[in-house]
XYZ file of C-alpha atoms in Angstrom:
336
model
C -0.454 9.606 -8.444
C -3.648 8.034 -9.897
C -6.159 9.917 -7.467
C -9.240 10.454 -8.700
C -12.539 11.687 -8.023
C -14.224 9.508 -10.125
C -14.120 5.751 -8.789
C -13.105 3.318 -10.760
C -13.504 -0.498 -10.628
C -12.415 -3.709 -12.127
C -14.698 -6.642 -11.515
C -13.519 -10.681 -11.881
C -16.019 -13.809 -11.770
C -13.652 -16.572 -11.495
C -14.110 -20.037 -12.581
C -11.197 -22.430 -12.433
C -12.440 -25.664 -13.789
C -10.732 -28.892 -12.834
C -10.992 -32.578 -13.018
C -12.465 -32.540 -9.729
C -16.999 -33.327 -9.287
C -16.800 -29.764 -7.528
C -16.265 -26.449 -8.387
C -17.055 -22.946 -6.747
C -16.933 -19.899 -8.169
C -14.919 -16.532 -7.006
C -16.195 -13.007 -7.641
C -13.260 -10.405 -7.127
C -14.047 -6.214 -7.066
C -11.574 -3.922 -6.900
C -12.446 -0.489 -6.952
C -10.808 2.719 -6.343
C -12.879 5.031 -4.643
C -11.860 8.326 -5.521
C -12.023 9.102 -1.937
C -15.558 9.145 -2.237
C -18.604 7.816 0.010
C -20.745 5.021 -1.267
C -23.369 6.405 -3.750
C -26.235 4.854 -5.408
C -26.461 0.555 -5.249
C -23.060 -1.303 -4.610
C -25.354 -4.648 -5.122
C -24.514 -4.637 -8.656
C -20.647 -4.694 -8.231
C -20.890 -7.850 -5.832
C -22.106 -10.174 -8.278
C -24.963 -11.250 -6.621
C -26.902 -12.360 -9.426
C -24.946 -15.454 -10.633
C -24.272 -16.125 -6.820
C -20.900 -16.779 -6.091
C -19.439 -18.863 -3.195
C -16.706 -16.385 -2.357
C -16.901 -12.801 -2.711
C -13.649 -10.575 -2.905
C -13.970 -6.781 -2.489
C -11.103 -4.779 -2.467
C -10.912 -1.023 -2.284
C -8.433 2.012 -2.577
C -8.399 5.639 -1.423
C -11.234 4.833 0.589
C -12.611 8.843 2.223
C -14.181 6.358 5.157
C -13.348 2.865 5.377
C -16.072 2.439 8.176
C -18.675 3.825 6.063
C -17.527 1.318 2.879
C -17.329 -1.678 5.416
C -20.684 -1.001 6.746
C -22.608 -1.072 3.582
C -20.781 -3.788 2.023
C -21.714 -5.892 5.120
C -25.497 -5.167 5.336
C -25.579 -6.087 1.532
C -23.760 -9.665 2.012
C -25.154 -10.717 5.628
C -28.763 -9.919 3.954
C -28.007 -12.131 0.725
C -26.825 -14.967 3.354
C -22.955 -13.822 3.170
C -20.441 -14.267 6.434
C -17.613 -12.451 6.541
C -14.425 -14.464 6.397
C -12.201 -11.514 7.292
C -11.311 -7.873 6.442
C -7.829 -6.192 6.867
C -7.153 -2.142 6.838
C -4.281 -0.667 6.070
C -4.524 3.073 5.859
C -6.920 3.807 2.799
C -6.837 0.642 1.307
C -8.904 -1.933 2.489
C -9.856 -5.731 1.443
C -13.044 -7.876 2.828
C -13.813 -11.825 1.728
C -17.135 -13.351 2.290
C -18.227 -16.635 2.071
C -22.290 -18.150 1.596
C -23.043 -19.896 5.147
C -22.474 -23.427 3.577
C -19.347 -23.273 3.005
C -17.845 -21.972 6.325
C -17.690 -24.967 7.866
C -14.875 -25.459 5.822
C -13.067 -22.547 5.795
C -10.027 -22.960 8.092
C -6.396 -21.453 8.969
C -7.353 -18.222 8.433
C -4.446 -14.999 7.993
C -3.898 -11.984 7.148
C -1.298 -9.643 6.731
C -0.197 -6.409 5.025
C 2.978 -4.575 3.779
C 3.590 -1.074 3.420
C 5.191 0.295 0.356
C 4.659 4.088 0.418
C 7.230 6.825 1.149
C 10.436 4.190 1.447
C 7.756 1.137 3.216
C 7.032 3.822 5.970
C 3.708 4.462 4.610
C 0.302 2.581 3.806
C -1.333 4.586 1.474
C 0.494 2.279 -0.919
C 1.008 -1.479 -0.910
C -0.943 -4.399 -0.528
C -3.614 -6.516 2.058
C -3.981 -9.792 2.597
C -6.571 -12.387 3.528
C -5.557 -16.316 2.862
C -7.124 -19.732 4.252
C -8.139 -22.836 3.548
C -11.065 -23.896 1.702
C -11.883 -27.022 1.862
C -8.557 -29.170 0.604
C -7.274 -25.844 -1.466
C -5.255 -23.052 -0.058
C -5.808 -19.564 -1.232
C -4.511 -16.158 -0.731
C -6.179 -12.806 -1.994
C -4.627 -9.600 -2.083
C -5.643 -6.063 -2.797
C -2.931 -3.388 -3.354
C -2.358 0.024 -4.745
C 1.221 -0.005 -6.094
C 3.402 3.304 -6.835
C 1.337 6.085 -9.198
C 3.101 8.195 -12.781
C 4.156 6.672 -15.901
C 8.088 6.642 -15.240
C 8.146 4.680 -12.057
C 7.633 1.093 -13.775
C 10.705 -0.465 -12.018
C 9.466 1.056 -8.133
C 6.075 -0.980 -9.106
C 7.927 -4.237 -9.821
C 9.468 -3.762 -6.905
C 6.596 -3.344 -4.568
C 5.250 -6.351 -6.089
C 8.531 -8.236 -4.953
C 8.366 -6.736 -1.834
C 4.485 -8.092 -1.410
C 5.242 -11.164 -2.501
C 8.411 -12.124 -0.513
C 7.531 -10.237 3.069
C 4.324 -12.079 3.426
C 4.074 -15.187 5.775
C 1.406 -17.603 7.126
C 1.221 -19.760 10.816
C 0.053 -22.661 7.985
C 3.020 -25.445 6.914
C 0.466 -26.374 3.904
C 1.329 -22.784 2.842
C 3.856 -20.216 4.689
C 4.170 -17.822 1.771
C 2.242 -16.459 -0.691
C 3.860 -18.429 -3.399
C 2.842 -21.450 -2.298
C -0.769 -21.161 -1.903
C -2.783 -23.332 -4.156
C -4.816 -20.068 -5.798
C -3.301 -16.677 -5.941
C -5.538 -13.563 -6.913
C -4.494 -10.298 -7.409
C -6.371 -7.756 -7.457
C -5.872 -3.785 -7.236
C -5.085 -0.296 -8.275
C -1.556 -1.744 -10.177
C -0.788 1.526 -11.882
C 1.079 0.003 -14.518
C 0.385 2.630 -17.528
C 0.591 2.580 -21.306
C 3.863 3.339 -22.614
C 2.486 5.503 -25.553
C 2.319 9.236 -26.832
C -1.038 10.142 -24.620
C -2.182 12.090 -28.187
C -1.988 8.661 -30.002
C -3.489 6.635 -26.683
C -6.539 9.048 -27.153
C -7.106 8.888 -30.954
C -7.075 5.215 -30.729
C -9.104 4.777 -27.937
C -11.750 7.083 -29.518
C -11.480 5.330 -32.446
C -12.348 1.901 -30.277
C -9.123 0.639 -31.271
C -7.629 0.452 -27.581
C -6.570 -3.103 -27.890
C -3.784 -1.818 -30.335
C -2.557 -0.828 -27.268
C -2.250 -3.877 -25.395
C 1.477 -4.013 -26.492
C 2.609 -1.190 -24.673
C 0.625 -1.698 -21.420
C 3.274 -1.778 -18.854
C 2.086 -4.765 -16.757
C 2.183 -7.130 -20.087
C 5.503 -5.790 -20.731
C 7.218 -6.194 -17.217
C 5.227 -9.783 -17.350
C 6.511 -11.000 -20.667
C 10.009 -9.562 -19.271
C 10.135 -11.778 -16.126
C 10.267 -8.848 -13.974
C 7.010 -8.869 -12.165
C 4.113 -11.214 -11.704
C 5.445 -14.125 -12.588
C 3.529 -17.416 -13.558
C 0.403 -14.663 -12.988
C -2.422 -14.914 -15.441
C -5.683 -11.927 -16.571
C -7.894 -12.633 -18.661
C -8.480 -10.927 -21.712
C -8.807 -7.407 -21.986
C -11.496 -5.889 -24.164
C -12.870 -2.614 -22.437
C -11.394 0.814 -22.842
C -8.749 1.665 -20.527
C -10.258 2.753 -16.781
C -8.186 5.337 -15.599
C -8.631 8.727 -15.630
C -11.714 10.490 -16.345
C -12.986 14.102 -15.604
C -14.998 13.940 -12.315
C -18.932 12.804 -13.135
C -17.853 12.001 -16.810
C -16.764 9.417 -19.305
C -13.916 11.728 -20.373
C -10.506 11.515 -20.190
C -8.607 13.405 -18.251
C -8.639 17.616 -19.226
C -6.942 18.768 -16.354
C -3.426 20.673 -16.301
C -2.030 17.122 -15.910
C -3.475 15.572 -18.940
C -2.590 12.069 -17.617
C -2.118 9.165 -20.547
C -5.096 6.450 -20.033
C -4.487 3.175 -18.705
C -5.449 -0.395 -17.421
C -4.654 0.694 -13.991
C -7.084 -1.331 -12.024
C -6.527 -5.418 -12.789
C -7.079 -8.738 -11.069
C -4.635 -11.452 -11.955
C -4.123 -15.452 -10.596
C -1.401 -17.768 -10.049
C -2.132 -21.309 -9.831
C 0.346 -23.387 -8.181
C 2.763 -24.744 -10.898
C 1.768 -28.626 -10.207
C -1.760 -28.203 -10.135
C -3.862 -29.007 -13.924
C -6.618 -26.476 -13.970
C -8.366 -25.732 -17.289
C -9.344 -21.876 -17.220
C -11.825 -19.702 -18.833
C -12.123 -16.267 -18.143
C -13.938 -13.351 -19.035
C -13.013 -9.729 -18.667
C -14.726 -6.268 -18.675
C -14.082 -2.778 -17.010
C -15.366 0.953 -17.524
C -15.003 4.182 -15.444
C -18.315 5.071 -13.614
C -18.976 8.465 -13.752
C -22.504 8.295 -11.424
C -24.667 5.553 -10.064
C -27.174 5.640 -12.612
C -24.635 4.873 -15.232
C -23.294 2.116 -12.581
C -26.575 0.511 -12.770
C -27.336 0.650 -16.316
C -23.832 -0.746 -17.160
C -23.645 -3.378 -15.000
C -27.739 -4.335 -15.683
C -26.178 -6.497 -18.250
C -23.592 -8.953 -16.253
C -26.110 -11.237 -14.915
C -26.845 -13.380 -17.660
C -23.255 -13.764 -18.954
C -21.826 -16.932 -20.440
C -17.978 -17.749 -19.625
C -17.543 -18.502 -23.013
C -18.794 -14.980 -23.992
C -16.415 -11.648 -24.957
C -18.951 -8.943 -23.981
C -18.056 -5.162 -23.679
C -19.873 -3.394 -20.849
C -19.061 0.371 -20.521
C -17.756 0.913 -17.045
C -16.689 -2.274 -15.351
C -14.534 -5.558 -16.040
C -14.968 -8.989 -14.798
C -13.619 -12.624 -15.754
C -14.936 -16.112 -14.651
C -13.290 -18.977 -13.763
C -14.410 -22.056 -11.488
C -11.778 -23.117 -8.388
C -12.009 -27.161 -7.849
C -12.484 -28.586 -4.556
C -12.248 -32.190 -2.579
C -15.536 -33.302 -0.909
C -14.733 -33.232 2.625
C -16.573 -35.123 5.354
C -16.679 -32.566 8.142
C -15.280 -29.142 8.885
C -12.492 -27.748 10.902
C -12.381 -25.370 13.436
C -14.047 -21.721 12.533
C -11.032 -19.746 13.167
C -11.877 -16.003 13.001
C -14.776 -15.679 11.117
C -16.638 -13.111 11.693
């Protein structure tokens, strides 16, 4: 399965532009823990230095969720963060936060989660949810951890059907996931590259990984029309994330000599009537120790949408969601 020592991350500044006067801006993390403790400064993978409205942080084979929850929430609430809500299943774990201003209007909050490991028996594998209103949009996040090893493309789709279709909200402006307004996806997909791992490795090395783009599973099942449907990602340009030797930048050496992929990704859907423009920026890297956390992401605060940038370690995209002016707020729900 795609456990690992070494955490790995994918990062997403969204910015859906519209026609509308306002816009806010998303920041999505997902990052696979390794079943490791927080170490050195998680500031740097919240995005705090182009301060976003909403912040998204999803994790997977969390050692302690407590101890992940904790620091995460004395970073935020001291930056002027509330917590919208968090939802647990198992190891996996998914917490949104909002700046003060805007929960006012933040409404209809839910959440829900389904199970997907051993038979749907299990929650070390499938997928969170937090959704709600913000201001006249409607939008769900999830954070999952589908099905692990290159052969078992089809049991992935399938959890992803299974996530998709179980899921259902106490809101008639949106009972199911589908028809939310904004849909982002974000998690440890474990959709590999369908490629001789020798050839994956000489092309990577020879920072030709995008030649490999093709034969990433999750374009493929995509293009197919048998998962993630009407999703969008924006473009790739780092070096595949998964796997690398514990406290290293190097690919797997172990007896299992796993293939490297683009296992951790954050996707959208926007709802098929709506006319967004997006732009989006991507960028994602292993992190073999905090030091090389910082330095790597040192560089992400100062990025243009329109940029392509390469950061070694991390991946993030930007787009801007559109909202209606409002007049007053609705009830506070369950903030926290």
């Amino acid at each position: 399965m795609c456990t690992s020592l070494v955490p790995r991350l994918l990062l997403l500044l969204l910015l859906i532009t519209t026609m509308t006067s306002s816009t806010l801006t998303f920041h999505f993390l997902t990052y696979n823990t390794g079943n490791t403790r927080p170490r050195g400064s998680l500031v740097p993978l919240l995005g705090l230095a182009s301060h976003p409205d909403i912040i998204s942080a999803g994790f997977e084979e969390l050692g302690d969720t407590e101890d992940w929850e904790r620091e995460i929430d004395k970073i935020l609430r001291d930056k002027g963060y509330y917590r919208i809500k968090i939802v647990t299943m198992s190891i996996m774990q998914i917490v949104v936060y909002a700046k003060k201003q805007h929960l006012p209007f933040v409404s209809h909050i839910g959440t829900e989660y389904t199970k997907t490991g051993f038979g749907g028996t299990y929650g070390n594998k499938g997928g969170t949810t937090v959704r709600f209103r913000l201001y006249d949009k409607t939008v769900a996040i999830i954070n999952s951890h589908l099905s692990a090893h290159l052969d078992n493309t089809e049991i992935r789709d399938e959890e992803y059907w299974n996530i998709m279709s179980e899921q259902d909200f106490d809101d008639m402006k949106a009972e199911h996931l589908y028809d939310h307004d904004y849909v982002f996806w974000t998690g440890d997909l474990n959709y590999r590259i369908q490629h001789d791992n020798s050839e994956v490795r000489r092309l990577v090395s020879e920072g030709r990984h995008l030649d490999l783009l093709e034969r990433d599973q999750l374009r493929q099942e995509k293009l197919a029309g048998h998962a993630f449907i009407g999703f969008h990602e924006a473009p790739i340009t780092f070096k595949p994330t998964y796997k690398f030797d514990p406290d290293t930048d190097v690919y797997d050496t172990s007896e299992k000599n796993r293939i490297p992929a683009w296992c951790d990704r954050v996707l959208w859907r926007i709802k098929a009537e709506r006319q967004e423009i997006v732009q989006a920026l991507n960028w994602g890297a292993p992190l073999s120790d905090s030091s090389s956390l910082d330095s790597s992401l040192s560089d992400l605060s100062d990025l243009d949408a329109a940029d392509n940038v390469e950061v070694d370690g991390v991946a993030c995209s930007r787009i801007k969601v559109g909202v209606d002016s409002v007049e007053g707020g609705e009830e506070e729900g369950d903030r926290k």
